[in-house]
PDB file of C-alpha atoms in Angstrom:
ATOM      1  CA  ASN A   1      19.326  -6.250  -3.199  1.00 74.00           C
ATOM      2  CA  ALA A   2      16.721  -5.817  -5.927  1.00 82.00           C
ATOM      3  CA  GLY A   3      13.890  -5.761  -3.346  1.00 93.00           C
ATOM      4  CA  VAL A   4      10.509  -6.644  -4.866  1.00 96.00           C
ATOM      5  CA  THR A   5      10.411  -7.048  -8.634  1.00 96.00           C
ATOM      6  CA  GLN A   6       7.337  -7.362 -10.851  1.00 97.00           C
ATOM      7  CA  THR A   7       6.885  -8.274 -14.507  1.00 96.00           C
ATOM      8  CA  PRO A   8       5.526  -7.137 -16.863  1.00 97.00           C
ATOM      9  CA  LYS A   9       5.260  -3.373 -16.316  1.00 95.00           C
ATOM     10  CA  PHE A  10       2.382  -2.974 -18.754  1.00 96.00           C
ATOM     11  CA  ARG A  11      -0.020  -5.385 -20.431  1.00 96.00           C
ATOM     12  CA  ILE A  12      -3.146  -5.179 -22.556  1.00 97.00           C
ATOM     13  CA  LEU A  13      -5.439  -8.209 -22.532  1.00 97.00           C
ATOM     14  CA  LYS A  14      -8.559  -9.045 -24.474  1.00 97.00           C
ATOM     15  CA  ILE A  15     -11.652 -10.159 -22.569  1.00 97.00           C
ATOM     16  CA  GLY A  16     -11.423 -13.858 -21.746  1.00 97.00           C
ATOM     17  CA  GLN A  17      -7.650 -14.120 -22.074  1.00 97.00           C
ATOM     18  CA  SER A  18      -5.445 -15.375 -19.249  1.00 96.00           C
ATOM     19  CA  MET A  19      -2.132 -14.202 -17.892  1.00 96.00           C
ATOM     20  CA  THR A  20       0.201 -14.468 -14.938  1.00 98.00           C
ATOM     21  CA  LEU A  21       1.695 -11.487 -13.161  1.00 98.00           C
ATOM     22  CA  GLN A  22       5.088 -12.341 -11.761  1.00 98.00           C
ATOM     23  CA  CYS A  23       6.437 -11.184  -8.393  1.00 98.00           C
ATOM     24  CA  ALA A  24       9.735 -11.998  -6.716  1.00 98.00           C
ATOM     25  CA  GLN A  25      11.548 -10.749  -3.619  1.00 97.00           C
ATOM     26  CA  ASP A  26      15.102 -11.314  -2.454  1.00 96.00           C
ATOM     27  CA  MET A  27      14.740 -10.222   1.188  1.00 95.00           C
ATOM     28  CA  ASN A  28      13.798 -13.682   2.508  1.00 95.00           C
ATOM     29  CA  HIS A  29      10.428 -12.366   3.665  1.00 95.00           C
ATOM     30  CA  ASN A  30       7.807 -14.900   4.653  1.00 93.00           C
ATOM     31  CA  TYR A  31       4.843 -12.600   4.046  1.00 94.00           C
ATOM     32  CA  MET A  32       3.809 -11.600   0.530  1.00 96.00           C
ATOM     33  CA  TYR A  33       0.768  -9.737  -0.767  1.00 96.00           C
ATOM     34  CA  TRP A  34      -1.052  -8.801  -3.953  1.00 97.00           C
ATOM     35  CA  TYR A  35      -2.998  -5.535  -4.136  1.00 96.00           C
ATOM     36  CA  ARG A  36      -4.931  -3.758  -6.833  1.00 96.00           C
ATOM     37  CA  GLN A  37      -5.100   0.016  -7.023  1.00 93.00           C
ATOM     38  CA  ASP A  38      -8.052   1.647  -8.737  1.00 91.00           C
ATOM     39  CA  PRO A  39      -8.158   5.422  -9.260  1.00 81.00           C
ATOM     40  CA  GLY A  40      -9.156   7.245  -6.078  1.00 76.00           C
ATOM     41  CA  MET A  41      -9.843   3.976  -4.260  1.00 79.00           C
ATOM     42  CA  GLY A  42      -6.664   3.225  -2.366  1.00 84.00           C
ATOM     43  CA  LEU A  43      -5.311  -0.318  -2.339  1.00 91.00           C
ATOM     44  CA  LYS A  44      -7.398  -3.463  -1.999  1.00 93.00           C
ATOM     45  CA  LEU A  45      -5.851  -6.746  -0.896  1.00 94.00           C
ATOM     46  CA  ILE A  46      -6.409  -9.586  -3.367  1.00 96.00           C
ATOM     47  CA  TYR A  47      -4.443 -12.496  -1.848  1.00 96.00           C
ATOM     48  CA  TYR A  48      -1.661 -12.926   0.640  1.00 95.00           C
ATOM     49  CA  SER A  49       0.744 -15.606   1.799  1.00 95.00           C
ATOM     50  CA  VAL A  50       2.433 -16.157   5.157  1.00 93.00           C
ATOM     51  CA  GLY A  51       4.976 -18.627   3.827  1.00 94.00           C
ATOM     52  CA  ALA A  52       5.737 -21.120   1.084  1.00 94.00           C
ATOM     53  CA  GLY A  53       2.749 -23.371   0.459  1.00 95.00           C
ATOM     54  CA  ILE A  54       0.309 -21.160   2.405  1.00 95.00           C
ATOM     55  CA  THR A  55      -2.038 -18.669   0.750  1.00 96.00           C
ATOM     56  CA  ASP A  56      -5.285 -16.988   1.744  1.00 94.00           C
ATOM     57  CA  LYS A  57      -7.910 -14.699   0.285  1.00 95.00           C
ATOM     58  CA  GLY A  58      -7.950 -10.994   0.863  1.00 93.00           C
ATOM     59  CA  GLU A  59     -10.720  -8.478   0.332  1.00 90.00           C
ATOM     60  CA  VAL A  60     -11.222  -8.896  -3.453  1.00 95.00           C
ATOM     61  CA  PRO A  61     -10.085 -12.423  -4.535  1.00 97.00           C
ATOM     62  CA  ASN A  62     -12.723 -13.209  -7.177  1.00 96.00           C
ATOM     63  CA  GLY A  63     -11.258 -13.758 -10.643  1.00 96.00           C
ATOM     64  CA  TYR A  64      -7.717 -14.376  -9.370  1.00 98.00           C
ATOM     65  CA  ASN A  65      -5.577 -17.267  -8.179  1.00 97.00           C
ATOM     66  CA  VAL A  66      -2.180 -17.478  -6.528  1.00 97.00           C
ATOM     67  CA  SER A  67       0.447 -20.028  -5.614  1.00 95.00           C
ATOM     68  CA  ARG A  68       3.522 -19.885  -3.377  1.00 97.00           C
ATOM     69  CA  SER A  69       5.893 -22.734  -4.116  1.00 96.00           C
ATOM     70  CA  THR A  70       9.006 -20.877  -2.938  1.00 96.00           C
ATOM     71  CA  THR A  71       9.746 -18.120  -0.429  1.00 96.00           C
ATOM     72  CA  GLU A  72      10.898 -15.816  -3.233  1.00 97.00           C
ATOM     73  CA  ASP A  73       8.050 -16.037  -5.759  1.00 98.00           C
ATOM     74  CA  PHE A  74       4.343 -15.223  -5.552  1.00 98.00           C
ATOM     75  CA  PRO A  75       2.663 -15.180  -8.997  1.00 98.00           C
ATOM     76  CA  LEU A  76      -0.887 -13.917  -9.529  1.00 98.00           C
ATOM     77  CA  ARG A  77      -3.023 -15.648 -12.169  1.00 98.00           C
ATOM     78  CA  LEU A  78      -5.953 -14.111 -14.036  1.00 96.00           C
ATOM     79  CA  GLU A  79      -7.903 -16.909 -15.719  1.00 90.00           C
ATOM     80  CA  LEU A  80     -10.650 -15.145 -17.698  1.00 94.00           C
ATOM     81  CA  ALA A  81      -9.852 -11.480 -17.935  1.00 96.00           C
ATOM     82  CA  ALA A  82     -12.740  -9.019 -17.550  1.00 97.00           C
ATOM     83  CA  PRO A  83     -12.828  -5.213 -17.984  1.00 96.00           C
ATOM     84  CA  SER A  84     -13.393  -4.897 -14.216  1.00 95.00           C
ATOM     85  CA  GLN A  85      -9.856  -6.211 -13.733  1.00 97.00           C
ATOM     86  CA  THR A  86      -8.352  -3.169 -15.424  1.00 97.00           C
ATOM     87  CA  SER A  87      -6.169  -1.777 -12.662  1.00 97.00           C
ATOM     88  CA  VAL A  88      -2.639  -1.323 -11.380  1.00 95.00           C
ATOM     89  CA  TYR A  89      -1.392  -4.364  -9.487  1.00 97.00           C
ATOM     90  CA  PHE A  90       1.193  -4.182  -6.731  1.00 96.00           C
ATOM     91  CA  CYS A  91       3.059  -6.995  -5.074  1.00 97.00           C
ATOM     92  CA  ALA A  92       4.514  -6.440  -1.609  1.00 96.00           C
ATOM     93  CA  SER A  93       6.446  -8.378   1.009  1.00 95.00           C
ATOM     94  CA  SER A  94       7.215  -8.042   4.713  1.00 93.00           C
ATOM     95  CA  TYR A  95       9.194  -9.819   7.395  1.00 91.00           C
ATOM     96  CA  SER A  96       6.028 -10.269   9.452  1.00 85.00           C
ATOM     97  CA  GLU A  97       2.745  -8.459  10.052  1.00 80.00           C
ATOM     98  CA  GLY A  98       1.634  -5.813  12.547  1.00 79.00           C
ATOM     99  CA  VAL A  99       4.349  -3.197  13.023  1.00 81.00           C
ATOM    100  CA  TYR A 100       6.503  -4.399  10.134  1.00 87.00           C
ATOM    101  CA  GLU A 101       6.955  -2.354   6.980  1.00 89.00           C
ATOM    102  CA  GLN A 102       5.688  -3.704   3.676  1.00 92.00           C
ATOM    103  CA  TYR A 103       8.013  -3.331   0.674  1.00 94.00           C
ATOM    104  CA  PHE A 104       6.295  -2.741  -2.644  1.00 95.00           C
ATOM    105  CA  GLY A 105       7.213  -3.563  -6.208  1.00 95.00           C
ATOM    106  CA  PRO A 106       6.907  -0.980  -9.012  1.00 94.00           C
ATOM    107  CA  GLY A 107       3.528  -2.279 -10.187  1.00 95.00           C
ATOM    108  CA  THR A 108       1.946  -3.762 -13.308  1.00 96.00           C
ATOM    109  CA  ARG A 109      -0.547  -1.649 -15.256  1.00 96.00           C
ATOM    110  CA  LEU A 110      -3.140  -3.985 -16.787  1.00 97.00           C
ATOM    111  CA  THR A 111      -5.830  -2.987 -19.282  1.00 97.00           C
ATOM    112  CA  VAL A 112      -8.563  -5.423 -20.324  1.00 97.00           C
ATOM    113  CA  THR A 113     -10.508  -4.476 -23.442  1.00 96.00           C
TER     114      THR A 113
ATOM    115  CA  GLY B   1     -13.945  -3.882  10.869  1.00 82.00           C
ATOM    116  CA  ASN B   2     -10.957  -1.619  10.483  1.00 87.00           C
ATOM    117  CA  SER B   3     -11.161   1.482   8.296  1.00 91.00           C
ATOM    118  CA  VAL B   4      -9.096   4.563   7.436  1.00 94.00           C
ATOM    119  CA  THR B   5     -10.456   7.890   6.209  1.00 94.00           C
ATOM    120  CA  GLN B   6      -8.245  10.527   4.611  1.00 93.00           C
ATOM    121  CA  MET B   7      -9.057  14.113   3.786  1.00 80.00           C
ATOM    122  CA  GLU B   8     -10.433  14.584   0.323  1.00 75.00           C
ATOM    123  CA  GLY B   9      -7.904  15.682  -2.257  1.00 80.00           C
ATOM    124  CA  PRO B  10      -6.174  16.677  -4.330  1.00 93.00           C
ATOM    125  CA  VAL B  11      -4.078  19.228  -2.455  1.00 96.00           C
ATOM    126  CA  THR B  12      -2.113  21.924  -4.286  1.00 97.00           C
ATOM    127  CA  LEU B  13       0.436  24.079  -2.451  1.00 97.00           C
ATOM    128  CA  SER B  14       3.200  26.497  -3.241  1.00 98.00           C
ATOM    129  CA  GLU B  15       6.765  25.636  -2.332  1.00 98.00           C
ATOM    130  CA  GLU B  16       7.600  26.303   1.353  1.00 97.00           C
ATOM    131  CA  ALA B  17       3.932  26.179   2.405  1.00 98.00           C
ATOM    132  CA  PHE B  18       2.774  24.222   5.467  1.00 98.00           C
ATOM    133  CA  LEU B  19       1.188  20.856   4.793  1.00 97.00           C
ATOM    134  CA  THR B  20      -1.461  18.959   6.742  1.00 97.00           C
ATOM    135  CA  ILE B  21      -3.161  15.816   5.459  1.00 97.00           C
ATOM    136  CA  ASN B  22      -5.825  14.536   7.820  1.00 97.00           C
ATOM    137  CA  CYS B  23      -6.248  10.868   8.634  1.00 97.00           C
ATOM    138  CA  THR B  24      -8.702   9.275  11.043  1.00 97.00           C
ATOM    139  CA  TYR B  25      -9.235   5.617  11.724  1.00 95.00           C
ATOM    140  CA  THR B  26     -11.637   3.073  13.170  1.00 93.00           C
ATOM    141  CA  ALA B  27     -10.191   0.007  14.852  1.00 90.00           C
ATOM    142  CA  THR B  28     -10.450  -1.934  18.079  1.00 84.00           C
ATOM    143  CA  GLY B  29      -7.611  -1.849  20.544  1.00 83.00           C
ATOM    144  CA  TYR B  30      -4.287  -0.278  19.629  1.00 87.00           C
ATOM    145  CA  PRO B  31      -3.456  -0.596  15.940  1.00 91.00           C
ATOM    146  CA  SER B  32      -0.142   0.390  14.363  1.00 93.00           C
ATOM    147  CA  LEU B  33      -0.397   3.421  12.062  1.00 95.00           C
ATOM    148  CA  PHE B  34       1.555   4.205   8.908  1.00 96.00           C
ATOM    149  CA  TRP B  35       2.004   6.796   6.209  1.00 97.00           C
ATOM    150  CA  TYR B  36       3.117   5.490   2.822  1.00 97.00           C
ATOM    151  CA  VAL B  37       4.119   7.682  -0.138  1.00 97.00           C
ATOM    152  CA  GLN B  38       3.828   6.867  -3.839  1.00 93.00           C
ATOM    153  CA  TYR B  39       5.918   8.937  -6.243  1.00 94.00           C
ATOM    154  CA  PRO B  40       4.791   9.054  -9.902  1.00 89.00           C
ATOM    155  CA  GLY B  41       5.235   5.740 -11.675  1.00 85.00           C
ATOM    156  CA  GLU B  42       6.528   3.940  -8.578  1.00 88.00           C
ATOM    157  CA  GLY B  43       5.293   1.589  -5.889  1.00 89.00           C
ATOM    158  CA  LEU B  44       4.482   2.665  -2.352  1.00 93.00           C
ATOM    159  CA  GLN B  45       7.223   3.183   0.201  1.00 95.00           C
ATOM    160  CA  LEU B  46       6.996   3.670   3.933  1.00 95.00           C
ATOM    161  CA  LEU B  47       7.308   7.310   5.010  1.00 97.00           C
ATOM    162  CA  LEU B  48       6.824   6.959   8.767  1.00 97.00           C
ATOM    163  CA  LYS B  49       4.984   4.914  11.379  1.00 95.00           C
ATOM    164  CA  ALA B  50       3.842   4.913  15.003  1.00 95.00           C
ATOM    165  CA  THR B  51       3.011   1.818  16.996  1.00 92.00           C
ATOM    166  CA  LYS B  52       1.490   3.125  20.228  1.00 91.00           C
ATOM    167  CA  ALA B  53      -0.541   6.042  21.509  1.00 93.00           C
ATOM    168  CA  ASP B  54       1.258   9.426  21.660  1.00 95.00           C
ATOM    169  CA  ASP B  55       4.162   8.125  19.544  1.00 96.00           C
ATOM    170  CA  LYS B  56       5.407  10.556  16.915  1.00 97.00           C
ATOM    171  CA  GLY B  57       6.722   9.166  13.654  1.00 97.00           C
ATOM    172  CA  SER B  58       9.043  11.366  11.599  1.00 98.00           C
ATOM    173  CA  ASN B  59      11.069  11.174   8.395  1.00 97.00           C
ATOM    174  CA  LYS B  60      12.298  13.618   5.707  1.00 96.00           C
ATOM    175  CA  GLY B  61      10.723  16.564   7.566  1.00 97.00           C
ATOM    176  CA  PHE B  62       7.303  14.883   7.788  1.00 98.00           C
ATOM    177  CA  GLU B  63       5.709  14.147  11.160  1.00 98.00           C
ATOM    178  CA  ALA B  64       2.571  12.435  12.446  1.00 98.00           C
ATOM    179  CA  THR B  65       1.417  11.813  16.027  1.00 98.00           C
ATOM    180  CA  TYR B  66      -0.696   8.827  17.083  1.00 97.00           C
ATOM    181  CA  ARG B  67      -3.697  10.345  18.886  1.00 97.00           C
ATOM    182  CA  LYS B  68      -5.788   7.645  20.507  1.00 94.00           C
ATOM    183  CA  GLU B  69      -8.321  10.074  21.978  1.00 95.00           C
ATOM    184  CA  THR B  70      -9.237  11.485  18.547  1.00 96.00           C
ATOM    185  CA  THR B  71      -8.369   8.307  16.564  1.00 96.00           C
ATOM    186  CA  SER B  72      -6.204  10.401  14.266  1.00 97.00           C
ATOM    187  CA  PHE B  73      -2.767  10.304  12.642  1.00 98.00           C
ATOM    188  CA  HIS B  74      -2.481  13.568  10.685  1.00 98.00           C
ATOM    189  CA  LEU B  75       0.562  14.085   8.453  1.00 98.00           C
ATOM    190  CA  GLU B  76       2.378  17.440   8.660  1.00 98.00           C
ATOM    191  CA  LYS B  77       5.386  19.140   7.099  1.00 98.00           C
ATOM    192  CA  GLY B  78       6.508  22.665   7.845  1.00 97.00           C
ATOM    193  CA  SER B  79       7.849  23.591   4.416  1.00 97.00           C
ATOM    194  CA  VAL B  80       7.041  21.485   1.357  1.00 98.00           C
ATOM    195  CA  GLN B  81       9.224  21.169  -1.727  1.00 97.00           C
ATOM    196  CA  VAL B  82       8.397  20.410  -5.340  1.00 97.00           C
ATOM    197  CA  SER B  83       9.966  16.990  -4.817  1.00 96.00           C
ATOM    198  CA  ASP B  84       7.262  16.168  -2.214  1.00 97.00           C
ATOM    199  CA  SER B  85       4.655  15.961  -4.983  1.00 97.00           C
ATOM    200  CA  ALA B  86       3.221  12.451  -4.655  1.00 96.00           C
ATOM    201  CA  VAL B  87       0.242  10.466  -3.406  1.00 95.00           C
ATOM    202  CA  TYR B  88       0.158   9.919   0.364  1.00 96.00           C
ATOM    203  CA  PHE B  89      -1.635   6.942   1.940  1.00 95.00           C
ATOM    204  CA  CYS B  90      -2.573   6.544   5.576  1.00 96.00           C
ATOM    205  CA  ALA B  91      -2.805   2.920   6.708  1.00 94.00           C
ATOM    206  CA  LEU B  92      -3.314   0.817   9.810  1.00 92.00           C
ATOM    207  CA  SER B  93      -2.481  -2.671  10.932  1.00 89.00           C
ATOM    208  CA  GLY B  94      -4.760  -4.101  13.575  1.00 81.00           C
ATOM    209  CA  GLU B  95      -3.677  -5.245  16.985  1.00 72.00           C
ATOM    210  CA  THR B  96      -4.895  -8.812  16.615  1.00 67.00           C
ATOM    211  CA  SER B  97      -2.848 -11.533  14.960  1.00 57.00           C
ATOM    212  CA  GLY B  98      -3.727 -12.036  11.325  1.00 62.00           C
ATOM    213  CA  SER B  99      -4.815  -8.464  10.828  1.00 62.00           C
ATOM    214  CA  ARG B 100      -3.962  -7.158   7.382  1.00 82.00           C
ATOM    215  CA  LEU B 101      -2.930  -3.626   6.395  1.00 89.00           C
ATOM    216  CA  THR B 102      -5.915  -1.348   5.657  1.00 90.00           C
ATOM    217  CA  PHE B 103      -5.314   1.710   3.447  1.00 92.00           C
ATOM    218  CA  GLY B 104      -7.063   5.029   3.095  1.00 93.00           C
ATOM    219  CA  GLU B 105      -8.022   6.338  -0.335  1.00 91.00           C
ATOM    220  CA  GLY B 106      -4.840   8.356  -0.796  1.00 93.00           C
ATOM    221  CA  THR B 107      -4.286  12.110  -1.131  1.00 95.00           C
ATOM    222  CA  GLN B 108      -2.623  13.586  -4.205  1.00 94.00           C
ATOM    223  CA  LEU B 109      -0.233  16.414  -3.286  1.00 96.00           C
ATOM    224  CA  THR B 110       1.090  18.798  -5.936  1.00 97.00           C
ATOM    225  CA  VAL B 111       3.676  21.402  -4.948  1.00 97.00           C
ATOM    226  CA  ASN B 112       4.243  24.261  -7.383  1.00 97.00           C
ATOM    227  CA  PRO B 113       7.503  26.253  -7.527  1.00 96.00           C
TER     228      PRO B 113
END
């Protein structure tokens, strides 16, 4: 199993540009998550999904959008990139919530200049 | 709401030293508690967990005990190795349905030979 995969690994965007961060998992997990990690700040939840066709906002959703058309894929869309979105983005998945482990992808390092 | 507080870092130790990373939490009821580890350039991975009071989670020589009376989940290892150098995150998942994972700020550990 590949686990959770993310593309691209690195990206530099200009202010106002758009892009989609890709995330896929092959563990048949219903739950998927997008986090951002800023230096010294831990992880903040952006959006999550409890199954195909169902998404909900996390702690810091402004400036982002998501969709979940299949169990495997959970892309994150940045519509108008801003310097405040410079961060490392992690996708994760889990079988369920509560006591269940979350499996993380390797991350995407995004710089907006 | 739920919150997790970790000891301020970074922490630098010599090989074979004893490690403690403090973690305290605020949550209602009986949350599940986790330690995740992030090695350089990688995503987070679960190190250990405990799901009820007085449980001890352990893995790779690391241990942490769920202390309800002090709302703590301190991470310990008797003899650290250079390969333990990483960022360690304490996290909790609330007892109620729909509760998302809440992370602490992370503690950078560097072990010198």
